mmCIF file of C-alpha atoms in Angstrom:
data_model
loop_
_atom_site.group_PDB
_atom_site.id
_atom_site.type_symbol
_atom_site.label_atom_id
_atom_site.label_comp_id
_atom_site.label_asym_id
_atom_site.label_seq_id
_atom_site.Cartn_x
_atom_site.Cartn_y
_atom_site.Cartn_z
ATOM 1 C CA MET L 3 -60.307 45.157 71.862
ATOM 2 C CA LYS L 4 -56.632 45.532 72.875
ATOM 3 C CA ARG L 5 -56.414 41.773 73.455
ATOM 4 C CA ILE L 6 -57.852 40.994 70.016
ATOM 5 C CA VAL L 7 -55.334 43.363 68.343
ATOM 6 C CA THR L 8 -52.456 41.761 70.341
ATOM 7 C CA LEU L 9 -53.596 38.275 69.429
ATOM 8 C CA VAL L 10 -53.806 39.155 65.691
ATOM 9 C CA VAL L 11 -50.339 40.798 65.852
ATOM 10 C CA LEU L 12 -48.951 37.691 67.552
ATOM 11 C CA LEU L 13 -50.570 35.322 65.072
ATOM 12 C CA CYS L 14 -49.322 37.314 62.126
ATOM 13 C CA ALA L 15 -45.744 37.430 63.497
ATOM 14 C CA THR L 16 -45.828 33.764 64.206
ATOM 15 C CA TRP L 17 -46.995 33.084 60.608
ATOM 16 C CA LEU L 18 -44.835 35.598 58.800
ATOM 17 C CA VAL L 19 -41.441 35.301 60.575
ATOM 18 C CA PRO L 20 -40.836 31.558 59.481
ATOM 19 C CA ALA L 21 -42.011 32.493 55.998
ATOM 20 C CA CYS L 22 -39.561 35.408 55.783
ATOM 21 C CA HIS L 23 -36.763 33.240 57.186
ATOM 22 C CA ASN L 24 -36.775 31.118 54.010
ATOM 23 C CA GLY L 25 -33.801 28.838 54.983
ATOM 24 C CA THR L 26 -31.191 31.625 55.179
ATOM 25 C CA THR L 27 -29.904 33.320 58.108
ATOM 26 C CA ASN L 28 -28.770 36.837 57.373
ATOM 27 C CA GLY L 29 -29.463 37.516 53.786
ATOM 28 C CA GLU L 30 -25.886 36.791 52.962
ATOM 29 C CA GLY L 31 -26.187 33.185 51.883
ATOM 30 C CA GLY L 32 -27.172 31.396 55.118
ATOM 31 C CA ASP L 33 -23.653 30.869 56.637
ATOM 32 C CA HIS L 34 -25.027 31.018 60.160
ATOM 33 C CA SER L 35 -22.950 34.140 60.941
ATOM 34 C CA ALA L 36 -23.657 37.716 61.798
ATOM 35 C CA VAL L 37 -22.949 40.797 59.704
ATOM 36 C CA ILE L 38 -22.434 44.390 60.807
ATOM 37 C CA VAL L 39 -22.813 47.147 58.256
ATOM 38 C CA GLY L 40 -22.619 50.844 59.119
ATOM 39 C CA THR L 41 -21.843 54.381 58.256
ATOM 40 C CA VAL L 42 -19.471 56.831 59.923
ATOM 41 C CA VAL L 43 -20.783 60.376 59.903
ATOM 42 C CA ASP L 44 -19.771 63.666 61.509
ATOM 43 C CA ALA L 45 -22.115 64.427 64.443
ATOM 44 C CA ALA L 46 -21.996 68.215 63.842
ATOM 45 C CA THR L 47 -22.744 68.185 60.111
ATOM 46 C CA GLY L 48 -24.322 64.863 59.354
ATOM 47 C CA LYS L 49 -21.952 64.264 56.509
ATOM 48 C CA SER L 50 -20.422 60.859 55.964
ATOM 49 C CA VAL L 51 -16.740 60.480 56.821
ATOM 50 C CA ALA L 52 -14.370 58.615 54.503
ATOM 51 C CA ASN L 53 -11.180 56.824 55.706
ATOM 52 C CA ALA L 54 -12.291 56.565 59.316
ATOM 53 C CA ARG L 55 -10.690 53.700 61.222
ATOM 54 C CA VAL L 56 -13.324 51.217 62.416
ATOM 55 C CA GLU L 57 -12.731 48.595 64.973
ATOM 56 C CA GLY L 58 -15.281 45.774 65.567
ATOM 57 C CA PRO L 59 -15.687 42.832 67.845
ATOM 58 C CA GLY L 60 -12.691 40.391 68.136
ATOM 59 C CA GLY L 61 -10.252 42.961 67.056
ATOM 60 C CA ARG L 62 -11.490 43.275 63.520
ATOM 61 C CA LYS L 63 -10.494 46.456 61.732
ATOM 62 C CA THR L 64 -11.488 48.177 58.627
ATOM 63 C CA THR L 65 -11.608 51.569 57.079
ATOM 64 C CA SER L 66 -14.755 53.580 55.946
ATOM 65 C CA ASP L 67 -15.154 53.955 52.141
ATOM 66 C CA ASP L 68 -15.804 57.201 50.310
ATOM 67 C CA GLY L 69 -19.460 57.269 51.476
ATOM 68 C CA GLY L 70 -18.424 56.524 55.049
ATOM 69 C CA ARG L 71 -19.617 52.889 54.874
ATOM 70 C CA PHE L 72 -17.941 49.865 56.294
ATOM 71 C CA ARG L 73 -18.795 46.107 56.874
ATOM 72 C CA PHE L 74 -17.753 43.323 59.163
ATOM 73 C CA GLU L 75 -18.837 39.801 57.971
ATOM 74 C CA GLY L 76 -18.581 36.311 59.401
ATOM 75 C CA LEU L 77 -18.942 37.347 63.004
ATOM 76 C CA GLU L 78 -19.784 34.679 65.518
ATOM 77 C CA ILE L 79 -23.431 34.476 66.678
ATOM 78 C CA GLY L 80 -23.713 35.876 70.248
ATOM 79 C CA THR L 81 -20.794 38.189 69.977
ATOM 80 C CA THR L 82 -20.858 41.311 72.089
ATOM 81 C CA GLY L 83 -18.548 44.213 72.435
ATOM 82 C CA ASP L 84 -18.217 47.633 70.775
ATOM 83 C CA VAL L 85 -17.825 49.045 67.369
ATOM 84 C CA LYS L 86 -15.483 52.130 67.482
ATOM 85 C CA ALA L 87 -14.592 54.700 64.869
ATOM 86 C CA SER L 88 -11.781 57.332 64.986
ATOM 87 C CA VAL L 89 -10.212 59.884 62.621
ATOM 88 C CA SER L 90 -6.895 61.560 62.886
ATOM 89 C CA ASP L 91 -8.196 64.891 64.203
ATOM 90 C CA GLY L 92 -9.393 63.202 67.425
ATOM 91 C CA ARG L 93 -13.088 62.686 66.741
ATOM 92 C CA THR L 94 -14.312 59.315 67.974
ATOM 93 C CA ALA L 95 -17.492 57.239 68.193
ATOM 94 C CA THR L 96 -18.527 54.062 69.962
ATOM 95 C CA VAL L 97 -21.659 51.905 69.569
ATOM 96 C CA PRO L 98 -22.145 49.100 72.215
ATOM 97 C CA LEU L 99 -23.394 45.891 70.701
ATOM 98 C CA ARG L 100 -25.993 43.521 72.190
ATOM 99 C CA ARG L 101 -25.485 39.804 71.386
ATOM 100 C CA LEU L 102 -25.378 39.530 67.708
ATOM 101 C CA SER L 103 -28.035 37.335 66.044
ATOM 102 C CA GLU L 104 -28.140 35.616 62.613
ATOM 103 C CA LYS L 105 -29.065 38.932 60.896
ATOM 104 C CA LYS L 106 -27.517 41.938 59.388
ATOM 105 C CA LEU L 107 -27.140 44.703 62.020
ATOM 106 C CA GLU L 108 -26.851 48.212 60.661
ATOM 107 C CA ILE L 109 -25.402 50.983 62.794
ATOM 108 C CA VAL L 110 -24.374 54.633 62.427
ATOM 109 C CA LEU L 111 -21.259 55.920 64.268
ATOM 110 C CA TYR L 112 -21.564 59.732 64.970
ATOM 111 C CA LEU L 113 -18.048 61.196 65.287
ATOM 112 C CA LYS L 114 -17.394 63.890 67.888
ATOM 113 C CA ARG L 115 -14.734 65.236 69.970
ATOM 114 C CA SER L 116 -14.438 63.552 73.416
#
């Protein structure tokens, strides 16, 4: 029974994945690059943190918006590294990245004291 279920799942995945791909790469217009979107939150309270400094792969930098959100676009496929956030009171967060694919990666950075 397990073999039949596994076979059905594999067949469905083989059929559905190309259909979902639809000629685009990351839902952002098919530019063959990776996108990282995320949110910076306080680890103790779970509340989003505005104006956090966020550093991405390749030295990219941005600041979180009023909802704690940030975005890095146009990243090279296969990129690795870390995404780091920090605020002036010393709280920091780091998320290590696997090799980026042609998809949008969503992450959450939980700020805490080191």
